[in-house]
PDB file of C-alpha atoms in Angstrom:
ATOM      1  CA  UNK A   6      35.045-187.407  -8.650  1.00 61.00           C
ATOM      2  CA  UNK A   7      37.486-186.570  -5.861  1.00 82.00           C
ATOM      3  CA  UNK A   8      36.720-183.130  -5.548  1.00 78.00           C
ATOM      4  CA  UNK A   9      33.219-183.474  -5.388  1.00 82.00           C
ATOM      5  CA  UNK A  10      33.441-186.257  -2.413  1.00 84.00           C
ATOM      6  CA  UNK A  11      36.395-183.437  -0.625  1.00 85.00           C
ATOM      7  CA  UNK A  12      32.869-180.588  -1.458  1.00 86.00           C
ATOM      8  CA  UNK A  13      29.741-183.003   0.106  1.00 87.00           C
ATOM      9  CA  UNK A  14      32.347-184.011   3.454  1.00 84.00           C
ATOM     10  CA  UNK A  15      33.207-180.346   3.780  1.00 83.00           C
ATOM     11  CA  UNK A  16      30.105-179.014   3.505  1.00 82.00           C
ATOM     12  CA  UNK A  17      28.887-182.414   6.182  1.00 79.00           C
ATOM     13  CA  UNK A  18      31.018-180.526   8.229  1.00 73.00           C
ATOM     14  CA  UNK A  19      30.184-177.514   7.948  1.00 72.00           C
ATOM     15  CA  UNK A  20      26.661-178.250   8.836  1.00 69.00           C
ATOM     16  CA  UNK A  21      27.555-180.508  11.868  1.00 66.00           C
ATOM     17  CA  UNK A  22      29.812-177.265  13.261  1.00 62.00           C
ATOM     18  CA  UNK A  23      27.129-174.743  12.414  1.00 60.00           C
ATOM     19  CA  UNK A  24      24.395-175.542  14.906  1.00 55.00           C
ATOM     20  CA  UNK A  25      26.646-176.870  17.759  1.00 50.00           C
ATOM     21  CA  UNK A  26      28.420-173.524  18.127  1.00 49.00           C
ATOM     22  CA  UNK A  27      26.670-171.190  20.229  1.00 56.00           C
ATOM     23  CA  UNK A  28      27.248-167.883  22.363  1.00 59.00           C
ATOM     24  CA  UNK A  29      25.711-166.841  25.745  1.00 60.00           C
ATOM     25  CA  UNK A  30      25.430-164.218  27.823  1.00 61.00           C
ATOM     26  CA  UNK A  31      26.183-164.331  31.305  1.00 61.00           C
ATOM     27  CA  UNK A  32      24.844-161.613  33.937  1.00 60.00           C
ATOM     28  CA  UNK A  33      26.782-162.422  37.146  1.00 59.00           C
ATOM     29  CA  UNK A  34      25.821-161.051  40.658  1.00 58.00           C
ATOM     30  CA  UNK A  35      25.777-162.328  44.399  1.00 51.00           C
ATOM     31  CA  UNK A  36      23.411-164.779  45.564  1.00 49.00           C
ATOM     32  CA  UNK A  37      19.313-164.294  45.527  1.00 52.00           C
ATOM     33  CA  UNK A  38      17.756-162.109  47.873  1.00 50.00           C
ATOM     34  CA  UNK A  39      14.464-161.750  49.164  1.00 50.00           C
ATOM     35  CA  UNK A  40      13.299-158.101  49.113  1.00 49.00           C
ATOM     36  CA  UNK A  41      12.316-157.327  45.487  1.00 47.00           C
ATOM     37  CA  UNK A  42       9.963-154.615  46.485  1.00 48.00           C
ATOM     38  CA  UNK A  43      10.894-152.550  43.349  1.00 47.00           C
ATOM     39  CA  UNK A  44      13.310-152.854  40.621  1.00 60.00           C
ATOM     40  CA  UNK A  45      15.651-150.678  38.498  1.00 62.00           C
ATOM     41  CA  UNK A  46      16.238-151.710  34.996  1.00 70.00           C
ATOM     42  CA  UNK A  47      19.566-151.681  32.883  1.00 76.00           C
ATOM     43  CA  UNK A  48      20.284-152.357  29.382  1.00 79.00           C
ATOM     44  CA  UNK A  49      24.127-153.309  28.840  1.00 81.00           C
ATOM     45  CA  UNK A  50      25.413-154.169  25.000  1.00 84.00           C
ATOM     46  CA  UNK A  51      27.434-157.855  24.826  1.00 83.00           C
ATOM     47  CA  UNK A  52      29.577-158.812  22.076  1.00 86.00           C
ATOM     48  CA  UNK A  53      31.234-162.032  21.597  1.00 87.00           C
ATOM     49  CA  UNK A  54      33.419-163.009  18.820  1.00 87.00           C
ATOM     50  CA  UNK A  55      34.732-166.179  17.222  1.00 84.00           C
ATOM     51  CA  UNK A  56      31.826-168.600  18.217  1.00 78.00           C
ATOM     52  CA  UNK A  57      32.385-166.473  21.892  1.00 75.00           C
ATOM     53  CA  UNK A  58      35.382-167.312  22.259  1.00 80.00           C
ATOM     54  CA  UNK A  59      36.022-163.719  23.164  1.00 81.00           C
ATOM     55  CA  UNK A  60      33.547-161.910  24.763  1.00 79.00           C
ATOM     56  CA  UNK A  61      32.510-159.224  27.029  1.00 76.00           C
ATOM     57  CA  UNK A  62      31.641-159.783  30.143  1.00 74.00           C
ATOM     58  CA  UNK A  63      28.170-158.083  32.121  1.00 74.00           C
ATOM     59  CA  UNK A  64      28.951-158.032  35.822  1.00 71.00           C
ATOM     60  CA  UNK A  65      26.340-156.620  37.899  1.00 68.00           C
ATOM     61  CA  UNK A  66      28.194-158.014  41.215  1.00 68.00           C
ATOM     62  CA  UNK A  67      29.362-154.299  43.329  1.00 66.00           C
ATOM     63  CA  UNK A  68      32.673-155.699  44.408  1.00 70.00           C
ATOM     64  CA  UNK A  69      34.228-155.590  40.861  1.00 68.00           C
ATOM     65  CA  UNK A  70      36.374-152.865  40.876  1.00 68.00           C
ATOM     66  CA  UNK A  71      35.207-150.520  37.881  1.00 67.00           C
ATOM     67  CA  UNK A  72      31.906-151.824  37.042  1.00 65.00           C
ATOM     68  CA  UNK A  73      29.723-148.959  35.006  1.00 61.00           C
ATOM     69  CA  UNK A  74      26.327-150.268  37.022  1.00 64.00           C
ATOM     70  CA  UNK A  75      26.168-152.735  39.627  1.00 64.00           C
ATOM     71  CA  UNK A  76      23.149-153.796  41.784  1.00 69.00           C
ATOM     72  CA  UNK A  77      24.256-152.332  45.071  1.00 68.00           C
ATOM     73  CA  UNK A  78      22.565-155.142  46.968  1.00 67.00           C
ATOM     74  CA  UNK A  79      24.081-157.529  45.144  1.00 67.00           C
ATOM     75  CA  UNK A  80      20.881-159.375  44.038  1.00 72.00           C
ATOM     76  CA  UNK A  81      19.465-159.375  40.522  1.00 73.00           C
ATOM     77  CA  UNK A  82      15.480-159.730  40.356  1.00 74.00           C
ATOM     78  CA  UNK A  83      15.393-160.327  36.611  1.00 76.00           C
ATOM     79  CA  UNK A  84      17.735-160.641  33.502  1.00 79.00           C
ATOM     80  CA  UNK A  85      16.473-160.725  29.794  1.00 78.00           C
ATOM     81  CA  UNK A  86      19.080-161.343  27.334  1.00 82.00           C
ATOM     82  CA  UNK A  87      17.622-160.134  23.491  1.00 81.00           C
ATOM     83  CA  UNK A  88      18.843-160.720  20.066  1.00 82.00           C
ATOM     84  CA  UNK A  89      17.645-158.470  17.100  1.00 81.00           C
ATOM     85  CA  UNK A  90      16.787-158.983  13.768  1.00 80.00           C
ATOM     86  CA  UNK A  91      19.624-157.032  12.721  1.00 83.00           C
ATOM     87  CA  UNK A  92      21.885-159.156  15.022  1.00 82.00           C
ATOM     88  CA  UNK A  93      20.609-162.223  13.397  1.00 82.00           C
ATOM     89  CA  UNK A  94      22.030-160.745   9.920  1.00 84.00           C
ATOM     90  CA  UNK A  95      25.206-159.726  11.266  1.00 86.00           C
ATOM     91  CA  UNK A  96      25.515-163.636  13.039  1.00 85.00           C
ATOM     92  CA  UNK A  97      24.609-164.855   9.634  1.00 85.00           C
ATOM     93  CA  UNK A  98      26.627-163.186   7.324  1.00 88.00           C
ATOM     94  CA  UNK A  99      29.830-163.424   9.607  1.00 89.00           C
ATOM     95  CA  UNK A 100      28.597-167.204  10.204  1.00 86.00           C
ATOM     96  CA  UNK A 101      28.813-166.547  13.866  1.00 83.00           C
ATOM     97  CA  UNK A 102      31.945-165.447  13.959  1.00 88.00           C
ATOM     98  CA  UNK A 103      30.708-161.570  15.321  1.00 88.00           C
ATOM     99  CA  UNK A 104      27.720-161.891  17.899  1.00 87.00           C
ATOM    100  CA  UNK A 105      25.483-159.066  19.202  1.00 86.00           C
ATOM    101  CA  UNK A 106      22.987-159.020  22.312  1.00 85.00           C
ATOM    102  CA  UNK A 107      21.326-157.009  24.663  1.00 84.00           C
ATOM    103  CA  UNK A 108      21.277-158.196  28.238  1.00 82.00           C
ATOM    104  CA  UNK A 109      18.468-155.779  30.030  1.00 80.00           C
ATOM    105  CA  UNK A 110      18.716-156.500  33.970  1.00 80.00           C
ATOM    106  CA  UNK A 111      16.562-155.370  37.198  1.00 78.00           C
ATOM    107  CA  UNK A 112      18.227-154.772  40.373  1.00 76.00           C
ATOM    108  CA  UNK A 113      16.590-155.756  43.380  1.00 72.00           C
ATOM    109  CA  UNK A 114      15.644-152.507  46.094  1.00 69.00           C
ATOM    110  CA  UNK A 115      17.879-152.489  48.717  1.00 67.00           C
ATOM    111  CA  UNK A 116      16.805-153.982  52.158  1.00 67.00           C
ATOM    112  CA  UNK A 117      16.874-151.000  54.566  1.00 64.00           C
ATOM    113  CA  UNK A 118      14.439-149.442  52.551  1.00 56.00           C
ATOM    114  CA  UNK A 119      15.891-146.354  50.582  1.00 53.00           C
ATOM    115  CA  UNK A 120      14.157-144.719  48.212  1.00 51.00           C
ATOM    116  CA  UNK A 121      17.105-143.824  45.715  1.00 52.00           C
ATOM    117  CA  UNK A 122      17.373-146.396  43.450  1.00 48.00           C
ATOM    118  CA  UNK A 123      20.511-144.511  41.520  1.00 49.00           C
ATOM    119  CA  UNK A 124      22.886-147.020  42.723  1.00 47.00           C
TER     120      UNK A 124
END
């Protein structure tokens, strides 16, 4: 009778854990600008791990020193942040402990009006 009371409050806490853990994605860059004449899109892989405890950081801000693709304004115009089916399994089967996403941002065109858009 004991163990089966120690299974039902385990698994009552299991459940009450489960959906309260979460992960999120964060796409940090200076503040908003005005000019979004035309955008540039990039796709940048995010894991997190251990409910996101540890994760990897998407920086789009230019005055981090060795960031692969910052907005050279320092604006963002859009962000999308995307989870795949495949992504769901993995979440699932690790029970969140090993997260996946895809953060796809658009940089807004610089002010002065240049035409490369290379960054």
């Amino acid at each position: 009778m004991k163990l089966h009371h120690l299974k039902f409050m385990a698994l009552v806490l299991i459940l009450t854990l489960l959906p309260s853990s979460c992960v999120s994605t964060r796409v940090e860059a200076s503040p908003y600008q005005d000019s979004v004449e035309n955008l540039e899109c990039r796709k940048e892989s995010s894991w997190s791990y251990y409910w996101g405890l540890k994760q990897k950081r998407i920086d789009a801000n230019p005055d981090v020193s060795g960031n692969a693709c910052p907005c050279r304004e320092g604006a963002l115009s859009w962000v999308v942040v995307k989870t795949s089916f495949t992504d769901f399994l993995l979440s699932s089967v690790t029970l969140g402990i090993v997260n996946h996403r895809t953060a796809t941002y658009g940089c807004a065109r610089p002010q002065n009006g240049e035409v490369d858009m290379d960054n």
